[in-house]
mmCIF file of C-alpha atoms in Angstrom:
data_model
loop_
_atom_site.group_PDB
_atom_site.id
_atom_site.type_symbol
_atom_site.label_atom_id
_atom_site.label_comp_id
_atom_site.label_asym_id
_atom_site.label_seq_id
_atom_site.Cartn_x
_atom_site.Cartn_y
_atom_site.Cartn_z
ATOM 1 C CA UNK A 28 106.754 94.318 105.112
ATOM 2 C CA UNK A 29 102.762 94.217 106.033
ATOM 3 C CA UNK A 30 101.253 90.208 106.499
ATOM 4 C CA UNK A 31 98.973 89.195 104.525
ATOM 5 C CA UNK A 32 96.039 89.273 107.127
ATOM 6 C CA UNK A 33 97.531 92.974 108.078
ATOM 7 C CA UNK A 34 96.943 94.037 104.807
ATOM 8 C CA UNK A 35 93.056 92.061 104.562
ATOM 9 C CA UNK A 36 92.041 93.872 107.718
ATOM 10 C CA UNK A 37 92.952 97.449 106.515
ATOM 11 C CA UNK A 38 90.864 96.209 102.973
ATOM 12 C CA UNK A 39 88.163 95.320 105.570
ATOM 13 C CA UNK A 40 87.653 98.596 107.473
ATOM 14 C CA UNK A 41 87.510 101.986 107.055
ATOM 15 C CA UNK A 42 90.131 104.172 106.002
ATOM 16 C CA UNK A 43 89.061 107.078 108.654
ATOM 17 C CA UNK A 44 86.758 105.573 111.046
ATOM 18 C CA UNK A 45 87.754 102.224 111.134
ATOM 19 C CA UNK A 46 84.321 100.436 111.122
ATOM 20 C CA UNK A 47 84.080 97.390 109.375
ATOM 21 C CA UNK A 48 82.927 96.992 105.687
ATOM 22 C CA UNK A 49 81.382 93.334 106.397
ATOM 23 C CA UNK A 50 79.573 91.494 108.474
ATOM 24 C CA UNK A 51 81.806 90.378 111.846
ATOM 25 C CA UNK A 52 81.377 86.750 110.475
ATOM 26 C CA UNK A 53 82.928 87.181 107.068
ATOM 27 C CA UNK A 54 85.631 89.488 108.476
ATOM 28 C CA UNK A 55 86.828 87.060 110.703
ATOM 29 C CA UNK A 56 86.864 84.059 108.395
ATOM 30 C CA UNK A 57 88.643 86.304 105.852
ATOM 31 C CA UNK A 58 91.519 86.982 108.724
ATOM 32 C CA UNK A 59 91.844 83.068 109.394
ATOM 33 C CA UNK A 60 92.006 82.520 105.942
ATOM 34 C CA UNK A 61 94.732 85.410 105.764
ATOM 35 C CA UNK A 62 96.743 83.936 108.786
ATOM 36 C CA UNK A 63 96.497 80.513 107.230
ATOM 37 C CA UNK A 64 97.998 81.774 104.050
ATOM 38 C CA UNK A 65 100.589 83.462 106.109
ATOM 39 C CA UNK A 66 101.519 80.258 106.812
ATOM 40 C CA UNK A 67 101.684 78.269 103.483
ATOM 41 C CA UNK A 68 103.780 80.839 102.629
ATOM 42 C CA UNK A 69 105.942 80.523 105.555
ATOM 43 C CA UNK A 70 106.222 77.091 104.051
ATOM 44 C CA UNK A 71 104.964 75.850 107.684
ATOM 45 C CA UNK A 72 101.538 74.188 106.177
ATOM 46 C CA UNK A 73 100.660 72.780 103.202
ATOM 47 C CA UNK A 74 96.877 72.948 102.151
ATOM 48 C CA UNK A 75 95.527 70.179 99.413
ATOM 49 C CA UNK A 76 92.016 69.196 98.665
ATOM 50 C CA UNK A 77 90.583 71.289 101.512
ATOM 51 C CA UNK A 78 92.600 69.771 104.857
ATOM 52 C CA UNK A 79 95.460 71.748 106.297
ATOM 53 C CA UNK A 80 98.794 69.415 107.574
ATOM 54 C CA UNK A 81 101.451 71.012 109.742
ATOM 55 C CA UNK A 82 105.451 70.515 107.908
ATOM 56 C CA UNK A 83 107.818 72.935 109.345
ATOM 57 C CA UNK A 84 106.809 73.956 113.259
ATOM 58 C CA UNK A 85 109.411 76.240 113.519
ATOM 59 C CA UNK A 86 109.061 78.364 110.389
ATOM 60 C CA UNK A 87 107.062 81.366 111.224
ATOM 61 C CA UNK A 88 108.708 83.732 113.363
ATOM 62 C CA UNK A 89 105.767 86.005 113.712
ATOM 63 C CA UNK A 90 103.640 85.662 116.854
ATOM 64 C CA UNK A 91 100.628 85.598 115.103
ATOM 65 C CA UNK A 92 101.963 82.721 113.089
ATOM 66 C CA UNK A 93 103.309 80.986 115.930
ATOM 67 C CA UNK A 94 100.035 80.966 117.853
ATOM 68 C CA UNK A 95 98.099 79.321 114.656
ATOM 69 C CA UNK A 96 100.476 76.697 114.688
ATOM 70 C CA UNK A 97 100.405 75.622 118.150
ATOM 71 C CA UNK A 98 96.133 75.116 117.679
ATOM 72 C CA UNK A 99 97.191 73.245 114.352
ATOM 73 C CA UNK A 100 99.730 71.194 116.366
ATOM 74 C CA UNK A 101 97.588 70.804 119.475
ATOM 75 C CA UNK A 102 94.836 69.286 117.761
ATOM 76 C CA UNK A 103 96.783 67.185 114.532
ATOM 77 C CA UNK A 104 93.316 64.625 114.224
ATOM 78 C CA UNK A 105 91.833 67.855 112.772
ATOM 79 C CA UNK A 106 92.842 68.512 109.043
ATOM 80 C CA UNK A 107 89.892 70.246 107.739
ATOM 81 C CA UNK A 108 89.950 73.713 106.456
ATOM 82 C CA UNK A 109 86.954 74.314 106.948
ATOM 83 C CA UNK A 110 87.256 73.671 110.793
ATOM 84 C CA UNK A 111 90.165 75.896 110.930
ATOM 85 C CA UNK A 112 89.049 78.815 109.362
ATOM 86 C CA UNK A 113 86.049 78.359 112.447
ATOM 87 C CA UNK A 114 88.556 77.944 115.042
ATOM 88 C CA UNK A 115 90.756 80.830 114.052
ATOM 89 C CA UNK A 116 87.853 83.377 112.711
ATOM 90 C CA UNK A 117 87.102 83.888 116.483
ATOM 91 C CA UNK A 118 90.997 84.980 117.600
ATOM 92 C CA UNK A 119 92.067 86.379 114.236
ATOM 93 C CA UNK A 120 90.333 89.922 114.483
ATOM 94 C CA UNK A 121 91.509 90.493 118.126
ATOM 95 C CA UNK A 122 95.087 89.179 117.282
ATOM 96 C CA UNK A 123 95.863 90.631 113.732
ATOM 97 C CA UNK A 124 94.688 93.941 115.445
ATOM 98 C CA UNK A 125 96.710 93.741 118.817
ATOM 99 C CA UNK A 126 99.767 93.273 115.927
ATOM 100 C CA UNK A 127 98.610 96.610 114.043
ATOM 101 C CA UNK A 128 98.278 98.396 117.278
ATOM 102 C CA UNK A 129 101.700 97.246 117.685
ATOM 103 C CA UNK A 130 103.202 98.236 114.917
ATOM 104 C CA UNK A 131 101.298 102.145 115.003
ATOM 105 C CA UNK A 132 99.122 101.461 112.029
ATOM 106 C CA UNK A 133 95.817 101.716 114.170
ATOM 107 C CA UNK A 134 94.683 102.438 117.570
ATOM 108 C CA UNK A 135 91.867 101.187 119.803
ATOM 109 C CA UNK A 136 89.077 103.099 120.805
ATOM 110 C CA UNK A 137 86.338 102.534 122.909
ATOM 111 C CA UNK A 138 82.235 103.029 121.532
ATOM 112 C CA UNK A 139 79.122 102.802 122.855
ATOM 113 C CA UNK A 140 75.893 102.117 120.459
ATOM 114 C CA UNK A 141 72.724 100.780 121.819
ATOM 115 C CA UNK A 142 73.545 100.267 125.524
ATOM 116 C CA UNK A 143 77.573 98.295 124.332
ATOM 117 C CA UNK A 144 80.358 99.069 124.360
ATOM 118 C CA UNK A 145 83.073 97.706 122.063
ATOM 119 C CA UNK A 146 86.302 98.547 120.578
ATOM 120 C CA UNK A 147 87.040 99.622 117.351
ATOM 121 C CA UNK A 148 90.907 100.755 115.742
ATOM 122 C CA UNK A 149 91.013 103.828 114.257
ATOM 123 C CA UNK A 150 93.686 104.424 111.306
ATOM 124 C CA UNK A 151 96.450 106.398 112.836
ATOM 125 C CA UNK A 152 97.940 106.901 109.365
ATOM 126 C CA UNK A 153 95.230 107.865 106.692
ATOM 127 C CA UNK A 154 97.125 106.634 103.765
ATOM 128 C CA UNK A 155 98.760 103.778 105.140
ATOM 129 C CA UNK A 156 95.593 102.501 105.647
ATOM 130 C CA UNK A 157 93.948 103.361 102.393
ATOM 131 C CA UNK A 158 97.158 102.011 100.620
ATOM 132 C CA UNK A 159 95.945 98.348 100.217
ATOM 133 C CA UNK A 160 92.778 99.205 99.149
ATOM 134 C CA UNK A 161 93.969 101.636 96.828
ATOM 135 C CA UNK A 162 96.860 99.638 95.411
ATOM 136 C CA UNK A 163 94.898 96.779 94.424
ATOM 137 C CA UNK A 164 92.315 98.396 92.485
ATOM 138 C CA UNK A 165 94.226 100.852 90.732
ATOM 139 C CA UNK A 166 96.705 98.267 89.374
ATOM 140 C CA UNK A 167 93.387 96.163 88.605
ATOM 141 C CA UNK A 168 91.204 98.712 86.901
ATOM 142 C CA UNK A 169 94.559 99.205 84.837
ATOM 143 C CA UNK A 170 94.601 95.724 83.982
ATOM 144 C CA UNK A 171 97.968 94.791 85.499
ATOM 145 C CA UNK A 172 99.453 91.572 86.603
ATOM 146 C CA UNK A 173 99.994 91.137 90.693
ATOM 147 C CA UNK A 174 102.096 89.423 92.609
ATOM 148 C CA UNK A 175 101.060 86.506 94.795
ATOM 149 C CA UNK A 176 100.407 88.337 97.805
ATOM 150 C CA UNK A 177 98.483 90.892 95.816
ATOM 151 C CA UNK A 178 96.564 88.039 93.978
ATOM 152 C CA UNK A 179 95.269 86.428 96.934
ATOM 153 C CA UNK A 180 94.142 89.419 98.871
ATOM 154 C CA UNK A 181 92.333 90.071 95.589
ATOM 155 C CA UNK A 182 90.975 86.550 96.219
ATOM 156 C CA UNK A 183 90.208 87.236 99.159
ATOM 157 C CA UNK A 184 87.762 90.139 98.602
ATOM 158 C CA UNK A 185 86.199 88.484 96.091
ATOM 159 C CA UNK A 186 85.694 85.353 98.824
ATOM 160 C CA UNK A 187 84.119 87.673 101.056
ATOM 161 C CA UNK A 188 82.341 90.180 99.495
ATOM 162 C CA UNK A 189 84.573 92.987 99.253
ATOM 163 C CA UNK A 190 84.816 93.028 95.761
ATOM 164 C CA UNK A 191 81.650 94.621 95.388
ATOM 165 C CA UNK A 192 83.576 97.757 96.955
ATOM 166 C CA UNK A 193 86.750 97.099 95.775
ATOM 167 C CA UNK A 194 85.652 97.113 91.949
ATOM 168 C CA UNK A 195 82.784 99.363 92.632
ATOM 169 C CA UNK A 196 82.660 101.302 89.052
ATOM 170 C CA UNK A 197 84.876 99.251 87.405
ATOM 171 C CA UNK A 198 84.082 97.894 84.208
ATOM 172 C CA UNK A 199 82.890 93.985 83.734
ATOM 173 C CA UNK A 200 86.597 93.330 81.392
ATOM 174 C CA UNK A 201 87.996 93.870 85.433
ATOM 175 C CA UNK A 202 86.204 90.947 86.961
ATOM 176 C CA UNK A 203 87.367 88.836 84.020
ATOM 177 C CA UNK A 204 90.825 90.054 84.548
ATOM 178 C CA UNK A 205 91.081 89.064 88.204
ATOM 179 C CA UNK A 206 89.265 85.864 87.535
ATOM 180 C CA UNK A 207 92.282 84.854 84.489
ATOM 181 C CA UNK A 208 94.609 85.895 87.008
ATOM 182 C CA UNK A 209 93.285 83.861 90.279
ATOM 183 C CA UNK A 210 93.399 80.585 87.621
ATOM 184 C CA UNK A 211 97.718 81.060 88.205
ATOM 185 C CA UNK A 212 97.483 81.014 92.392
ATOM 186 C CA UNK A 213 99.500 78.387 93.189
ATOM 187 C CA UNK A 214 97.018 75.277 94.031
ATOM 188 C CA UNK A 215 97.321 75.668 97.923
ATOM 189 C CA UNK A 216 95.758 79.026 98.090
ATOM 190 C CA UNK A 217 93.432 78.400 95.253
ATOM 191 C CA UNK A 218 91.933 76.029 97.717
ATOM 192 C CA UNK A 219 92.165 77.885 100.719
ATOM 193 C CA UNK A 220 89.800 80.396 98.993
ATOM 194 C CA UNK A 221 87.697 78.660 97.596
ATOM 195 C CA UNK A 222 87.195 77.035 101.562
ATOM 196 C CA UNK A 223 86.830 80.172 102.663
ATOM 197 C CA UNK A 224 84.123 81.715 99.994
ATOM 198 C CA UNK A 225 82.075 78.450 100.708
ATOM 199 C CA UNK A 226 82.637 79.587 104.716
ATOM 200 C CA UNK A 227 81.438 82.887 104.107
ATOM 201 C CA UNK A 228 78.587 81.744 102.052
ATOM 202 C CA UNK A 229 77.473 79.412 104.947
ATOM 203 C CA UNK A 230 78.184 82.116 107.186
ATOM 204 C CA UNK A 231 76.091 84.167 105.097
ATOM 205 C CA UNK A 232 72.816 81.987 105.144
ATOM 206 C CA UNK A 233 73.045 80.980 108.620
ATOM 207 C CA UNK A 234 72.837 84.220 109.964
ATOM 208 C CA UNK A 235 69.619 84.917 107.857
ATOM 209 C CA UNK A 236 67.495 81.638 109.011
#
């Protein structure tokens, strides 16, 4: 079954080529904040009133998960969100994509623009890539309830921008929907999105001063 921040990055880049639909910045604090609901629903954090507390250090069996903890664990003084979704924005991207390289759903390749190079990861599988993408707006443009894994990547593009391609042609009753439907997220990842749109807002209007 794909993770949570699996299933954001494949929302977050190309179906064919790979390249990201956001800025670096937002990308990466949308994978923290998809590895840190990974782990709320692991039942190995608990998030309340924007601070993040460890409960269970042996619950996720995932790598990915495992490595989280042990910063969370490593430095228990800091409980902020907010400082988390920093800390983890810059390992996320490499590590949820070492995982889908893993797994076959995308491949690294190397490209050189303006005098760089740097590696992207190209779909190996078309439609498993477009599947997230395509699964959450069809059963939103239909108007349909989602599950809680569904709901918060939902969240999530709308915390990041993504929405704006996601609902792209949609009419405004759609919005409305997804906001009725984002009111029933259970608290803990109600707040870790709204931490992470205010992150990706900052984010946002730091990179344009």
């Amino acid at each position: 079954m794909p993770q949570l921040a699996d299933e954001f990055f494949l929302l977050a880049h190309h179906d064919v080529t790979g390249r990201a639909r956001l800025h670096p910045r937002a990308v990466g604090l949308g994978l923290a904040s998809a590895v840190l609901a990974e782990l709320v629903t692991a039942q190995a954090v608990v998030v309340d009133a924007g601070h993040v507390w460890v409960v269970d250090p042996a619950a996720p069996a995932d790598a990915l998960g495992r490595s989280a903890l042990r910063l969370l664990l490593d430095e228990p003084e800091h409980t902020s969100v907010r400082v988390w979704l920093t800390v983890l924005s810059e390992r996320a991207p490499d590590h949820v994509a070492q995982r889908l390289t893993a797994a076959g759903v995308v491949r690294p390749e190397q490209v050189r623009r303006l005098m760089r190079t740097r590696t992207i990861y190209v779909p190996v599988d078309i439609n498993l890539a477009a599947w997230p993408w395509a699964r959450l707006s069809l059963r939103l443009r239909r108007m349909e309830p989602l599950d809680e894994p569904d709901l918060f990547l939902a969240g999530l593009a709308v915390a990041t921008g993504l929405d704006t391609y996601l609902l792209d042609g949609a009419e405004p009753e759609v919005a409305r929907h997804l906001d009725v439907l984002l009111r029933a997220l259970r608290p803990a990842l109600r707040d870790l999105l709204g931490q992470t749109g205010a992150a990706v807002g900052n984010a946002v209007l730091s990179g344009r001063t």
